[in-house]
Amino acid sequence: MLRKFTVLCAAAALAGTLAFAQPTGGTGTPPAPPDPATMATLQVNQLTAQLNLTDAQKAQAITIFTNANTSAQPIQANMQTLQQSLATAVKANATATITSVAGQIGTAQGQLTNINGLAQAAFYAILTADQQKIYNVMPMGGPGGRGPGGPGGPGGAGPQMRGNGMRGRPPM
């Protein structure tokens, strides 16, 4: 009887694990990333916990980072295409294509860095002097750094980007 109970418990645990491992959406494709406003809200919530932002600051930050995330989306999509093109060119030893695509990736990285920097500067400007002091010593934060979550992250609070992207908050 104890053996049957042990086998039943093990089977139930395995079934539960497999159920959680199934992809969402029912099509076998991964779920879509959150929309820009949701990403911004998550980023601002994280920053609020660390910087004690006021309601007015939260509203401003959500607007700043939503706009940055929205601006970054088409560039991020293009970056994915460029990365795939680069991988294909590498496998084909297509040196001229590698050079061309690498230049395009560099341009896109620069655009993402610009969006990131502008969003971060706008966010930094709404902080009080005391909040700026805290922000400046945050891990990977402050001027020239990446926020919590890093690019791949603005933490990168601000636009969520891949590559030179953002999670948490945009780098300065």
mmCIF file of C-alpha atoms in Angstrom:
data_model
loop_
_atom_site.group_PDB
_atom_site.id
_atom_site.type_symbol
_atom_site.label_atom_id
_atom_site.label_comp_id
_atom_site.label_asym_id
_atom_site.label_seq_id
_atom_site.Cartn_x
_atom_site.Cartn_y
_atom_site.Cartn_z
ATOM 1 C CA MET A 1 0.000 0.000 0.000
ATOM 2 C CA LEU A 2 2.826 2.405 0.884
ATOM 3 C CA ARG A 3 4.528 1.639 -2.426
ATOM 4 C CA LYS A 4 1.343 2.454 -4.371
ATOM 5 C CA PHE A 5 1.017 5.731 -2.456
ATOM 6 C CA THR A 6 4.659 6.659 -3.191
ATOM 7 C CA VAL A 7 4.234 5.873 -6.898
ATOM 8 C CA LEU A 8 0.996 7.880 -6.999
ATOM 9 C CA CYS A 9 2.689 10.898 -5.349
ATOM 10 C CA ALA A 10 5.627 10.718 -7.735
ATOM 11 C CA ALA A 11 3.286 10.516 -10.743
ATOM 12 C CA ALA A 12 1.277 13.494 -9.469
ATOM 13 C CA ALA A 13 4.445 15.538 -8.966
ATOM 14 C CA LEU A 14 5.664 14.693 -12.467
ATOM 15 C CA ALA A 15 2.290 15.543 -13.991
ATOM 16 C CA GLY A 16 2.279 18.888 -12.184
ATOM 17 C CA THR A 17 5.783 19.667 -13.405
ATOM 18 C CA LEU A 18 4.866 18.804 -16.989
ATOM 19 C CA ALA A 19 1.721 20.932 -16.817
ATOM 20 C CA PHE A 20 3.761 23.976 -15.790
ATOM 21 C CA ALA A 21 6.283 23.323 -18.563
ATOM 22 C CA GLN A 22 3.686 23.575 -21.332
ATOM 23 C CA PRO A 23 3.855 26.699 -23.515
ATOM 24 C CA THR A 24 1.095 29.240 -23.090
ATOM 25 C CA GLY A 25 -1.235 30.301 -25.839
ATOM 26 C CA GLY A 26 -1.977 26.747 -26.967
ATOM 27 C CA THR A 27 -0.082 27.125 -30.259
ATOM 28 C CA GLY A 28 3.316 26.019 -29.043
ATOM 29 C CA THR A 29 4.688 29.538 -29.526
ATOM 30 C CA PRO A 30 6.033 31.557 -26.636
ATOM 31 C CA PRO A 31 3.805 34.300 -25.253
ATOM 32 C CA ALA A 32 4.177 37.758 -26.738
ATOM 33 C CA PRO A 33 6.301 40.212 -24.750
ATOM 34 C CA PRO A 34 4.408 42.712 -22.613
ATOM 35 C CA ASP A 35 3.270 45.937 -24.234
ATOM 36 C CA PRO A 36 5.340 49.133 -23.703
ATOM 37 C CA ALA A 37 3.031 50.515 -20.995
ATOM 38 C CA THR A 38 3.162 47.272 -19.002
ATOM 39 C CA MET A 39 6.962 47.167 -19.254
ATOM 40 C CA ALA A 40 7.162 50.800 -18.141
ATOM 41 C CA THR A 41 4.846 50.177 -15.197
ATOM 42 C CA LEU A 42 6.935 47.206 -14.057
ATOM 43 C CA GLN A 43 10.100 49.285 -14.369
ATOM 44 C CA VAL A 44 8.616 52.203 -12.454
ATOM 45 C CA ASN A 45 7.351 49.887 -9.701
ATOM 46 C CA GLN A 46 10.888 48.590 -9.275
ATOM 47 C CA LEU A 47 12.300 52.110 -9.184
ATOM 48 C CA THR A 48 9.589 53.271 -6.775
ATOM 49 C CA ALA A 49 10.638 50.628 -4.274
ATOM 50 C CA GLN A 50 14.230 51.821 -4.450
ATOM 51 C CA LEU A 51 13.747 55.575 -4.787
ATOM 52 C CA ASN A 52 10.416 56.159 -3.014
ATOM 53 C CA LEU A 53 8.935 57.976 -6.018
ATOM 54 C CA THR A 54 5.888 60.170 -5.505
ATOM 55 C CA ASP A 55 2.672 59.492 -7.400
ATOM 56 C CA ALA A 56 3.451 62.415 -9.719
ATOM 57 C CA GLN A 57 6.958 61.084 -10.380
ATOM 58 C CA LYS A 58 5.552 57.604 -11.051
ATOM 59 C CA ALA A 59 3.099 58.988 -13.600
ATOM 60 C CA GLN A 60 5.850 60.979 -15.338
ATOM 61 C CA ALA A 61 8.229 58.011 -15.325
ATOM 62 C CA ILE A 62 5.593 55.681 -16.785
ATOM 63 C CA THR A 63 5.031 58.161 -19.609
ATOM 64 C CA ILE A 64 8.773 58.580 -20.229
ATOM 65 C CA PHE A 65 9.483 54.863 -20.305
ATOM 66 C CA THR A 66 6.336 53.945 -22.257
ATOM 67 C CA ASN A 67 7.336 56.395 -24.972
ATOM 68 C CA ALA A 68 10.899 55.047 -24.982
ATOM 69 C CA ASN A 69 9.718 51.432 -25.110
ATOM 70 C CA THR A 70 7.356 52.270 -27.968
ATOM 71 C CA SER A 71 10.128 54.035 -29.908
ATOM 72 C CA ALA A 72 12.493 51.115 -29.373
ATOM 73 C CA GLN A 73 10.157 48.353 -30.563
ATOM 74 C CA PRO A 74 10.654 48.694 -34.338
ATOM 75 C CA ILE A 75 14.408 49.012 -33.872
ATOM 76 C CA GLN A 76 14.445 45.898 -31.697
ATOM 77 C CA ALA A 77 12.474 43.994 -34.327
ATOM 78 C CA ASN A 78 14.956 45.142 -36.966
ATOM 79 C CA MET A 79 17.839 44.051 -34.715
ATOM 80 C CA GLN A 80 16.417 40.536 -34.551
ATOM 81 C CA THR A 81 16.271 40.409 -38.348
ATOM 82 C CA LEU A 82 19.798 41.777 -38.619
ATOM 83 C CA GLN A 83 21.128 39.216 -36.126
ATOM 84 C CA GLN A 84 19.543 36.426 -38.162
ATOM 85 C CA SER A 85 21.064 37.859 -41.344
ATOM 86 C CA LEU A 86 24.456 38.017 -39.678
ATOM 87 C CA ALA A 87 24.220 34.404 -38.529
ATOM 88 C CA THR A 88 23.315 33.329 -42.062
ATOM 89 C CA ALA A 89 26.186 35.351 -43.550
ATOM 90 C CA VAL A 90 28.659 33.860 -41.068
ATOM 91 C CA LYS A 91 27.626 30.319 -41.978
ATOM 92 C CA ALA A 92 27.995 31.159 -45.672
ATOM 93 C CA ASN A 93 31.314 32.974 -45.141
ATOM 94 C CA ALA A 94 29.757 35.955 -46.942
ATOM 95 C CA THR A 95 32.293 38.538 -45.786
ATOM 96 C CA ALA A 96 30.783 41.487 -47.672
ATOM 97 C CA THR A 97 27.362 40.753 -46.158
ATOM 98 C CA ILE A 98 28.905 40.390 -42.705
ATOM 99 C CA THR A 99 30.514 43.812 -43.061
ATOM 100 C CA SER A 100 27.277 45.401 -44.298
ATOM 101 C CA VAL A 101 25.051 43.817 -41.658
ATOM 102 C CA ALA A 102 27.538 44.629 -38.896
ATOM 103 C CA GLY A 103 27.342 48.294 -39.872
ATOM 104 C CA GLN A 104 23.550 48.174 -39.793
ATOM 105 C CA ILE A 105 23.645 46.534 -36.354
ATOM 106 C CA GLY A 106 25.954 49.291 -35.161
ATOM 107 C CA THR A 107 23.530 51.939 -36.393
ATOM 108 C CA ALA A 108 20.598 50.218 -34.690
ATOM 109 C CA GLN A 109 22.601 49.887 -31.452
ATOM 110 C CA GLY A 110 23.293 53.612 -31.631
ATOM 111 C CA GLN A 111 19.602 54.353 -32.073
ATOM 112 C CA LEU A 112 18.723 52.212 -29.066
ATOM 113 C CA THR A 113 21.450 53.874 -27.012
ATOM 114 C CA ASN A 114 20.055 57.280 -27.973
ATOM 115 C CA ILE A 115 16.500 56.314 -26.976
ATOM 116 C CA ASN A 116 17.867 54.880 -23.743
ATOM 117 C CA GLY A 117 19.931 57.935 -22.915
ATOM 118 C CA LEU A 118 17.135 60.389 -23.629
ATOM 119 C CA ALA A 119 14.675 58.417 -21.489
ATOM 120 C CA GLN A 120 17.173 58.079 -18.676
ATOM 121 C CA ALA A 121 17.976 61.798 -18.751
ATOM 122 C CA ALA A 122 14.283 62.681 -18.635
ATOM 123 C CA PHE A 123 13.780 60.310 -15.695
ATOM 124 C CA TYR A 124 16.831 61.595 -13.836
ATOM 125 C CA ALA A 125 15.558 65.164 -14.247
ATOM 126 C CA ILE A 126 12.349 64.397 -12.318
ATOM 127 C CA LEU A 127 14.213 63.012 -9.302
ATOM 128 C CA THR A 128 14.923 65.057 -6.205
ATOM 129 C CA ALA A 129 18.535 65.611 -5.167
ATOM 130 C CA ASP A 130 18.195 62.889 -2.488
ATOM 131 C CA GLN A 131 16.724 60.437 -5.000
ATOM 132 C CA GLN A 132 19.520 61.214 -7.450
ATOM 133 C CA LYS A 133 22.091 60.346 -4.765
ATOM 134 C CA ILE A 134 20.438 56.973 -4.218
ATOM 135 C CA TYR A 135 20.083 56.404 -7.939
ATOM 136 C CA ASN A 136 23.744 57.215 -8.566
ATOM 137 C CA VAL A 137 24.889 54.389 -6.279
ATOM 138 C CA MET A 138 22.393 51.789 -7.483
ATOM 139 C CA PRO A 139 24.043 48.698 -8.988
ATOM 140 C CA MET A 140 24.622 49.232 -12.695
ATOM 141 C CA GLY A 141 22.743 52.505 -12.413
ATOM 142 C CA GLY A 142 23.453 56.151 -12.567
ATOM 143 C CA PRO A 143 25.054 58.105 -15.350
ATOM 144 C CA GLY A 144 26.742 55.856 -17.860
ATOM 145 C CA GLY A 145 25.445 52.651 -16.320
ATOM 146 C CA ARG A 146 22.592 50.290 -16.927
ATOM 147 C CA GLY A 147 19.752 49.963 -14.498
ATOM 148 C CA PRO A 148 18.519 46.936 -12.618
ATOM 149 C CA GLY A 149 17.907 44.186 -15.091
ATOM 150 C CA GLY A 150 20.541 45.539 -17.454
ATOM 151 C CA PRO A 151 20.403 45.661 -21.283
ATOM 152 C CA GLY A 152 19.707 43.373 -22.437
ATOM 153 C CA GLY A 153 18.354 46.305 -20.376
ATOM 154 C CA PRO A 154 16.562 50.918 -19.063
ATOM 155 C CA GLY A 155 17.822 47.659 -15.826
ATOM 156 C CA GLY A 156 17.599 48.672 -18.751
ATOM 157 C CA ALA A 157 13.637 51.082 -16.240
ATOM 158 C CA GLY A 158 12.798 52.536 -19.585
ATOM 159 C CA PRO A 159 12.640 50.635 -22.794
ATOM 160 C CA GLN A 160 13.042 46.933 -22.559
ATOM 161 C CA MET A 161 15.562 46.124 -25.211
ATOM 162 C CA ARG A 162 17.514 43.164 -26.322
ATOM 163 C CA GLY A 163 21.150 43.648 -27.200
ATOM 164 C CA ASN A 164 21.572 47.218 -26.150
ATOM 165 C CA GLY A 165 18.047 47.022 -24.863
ATOM 166 C CA MET A 166 16.609 47.773 -21.528
ATOM 167 C CA ARG A 167 15.029 46.104 -18.537
ATOM 168 C CA GLY A 168 14.344 47.739 -15.233
ATOM 169 C CA ARG A 169 15.370 51.225 -16.220
ATOM 170 C CA PRO A 170 17.198 52.723 -19.174
ATOM 171 C CA PRO A 171 20.923 53.204 -18.888
ATOM 172 C CA MET A 172 22.240 56.717 -18.860
#
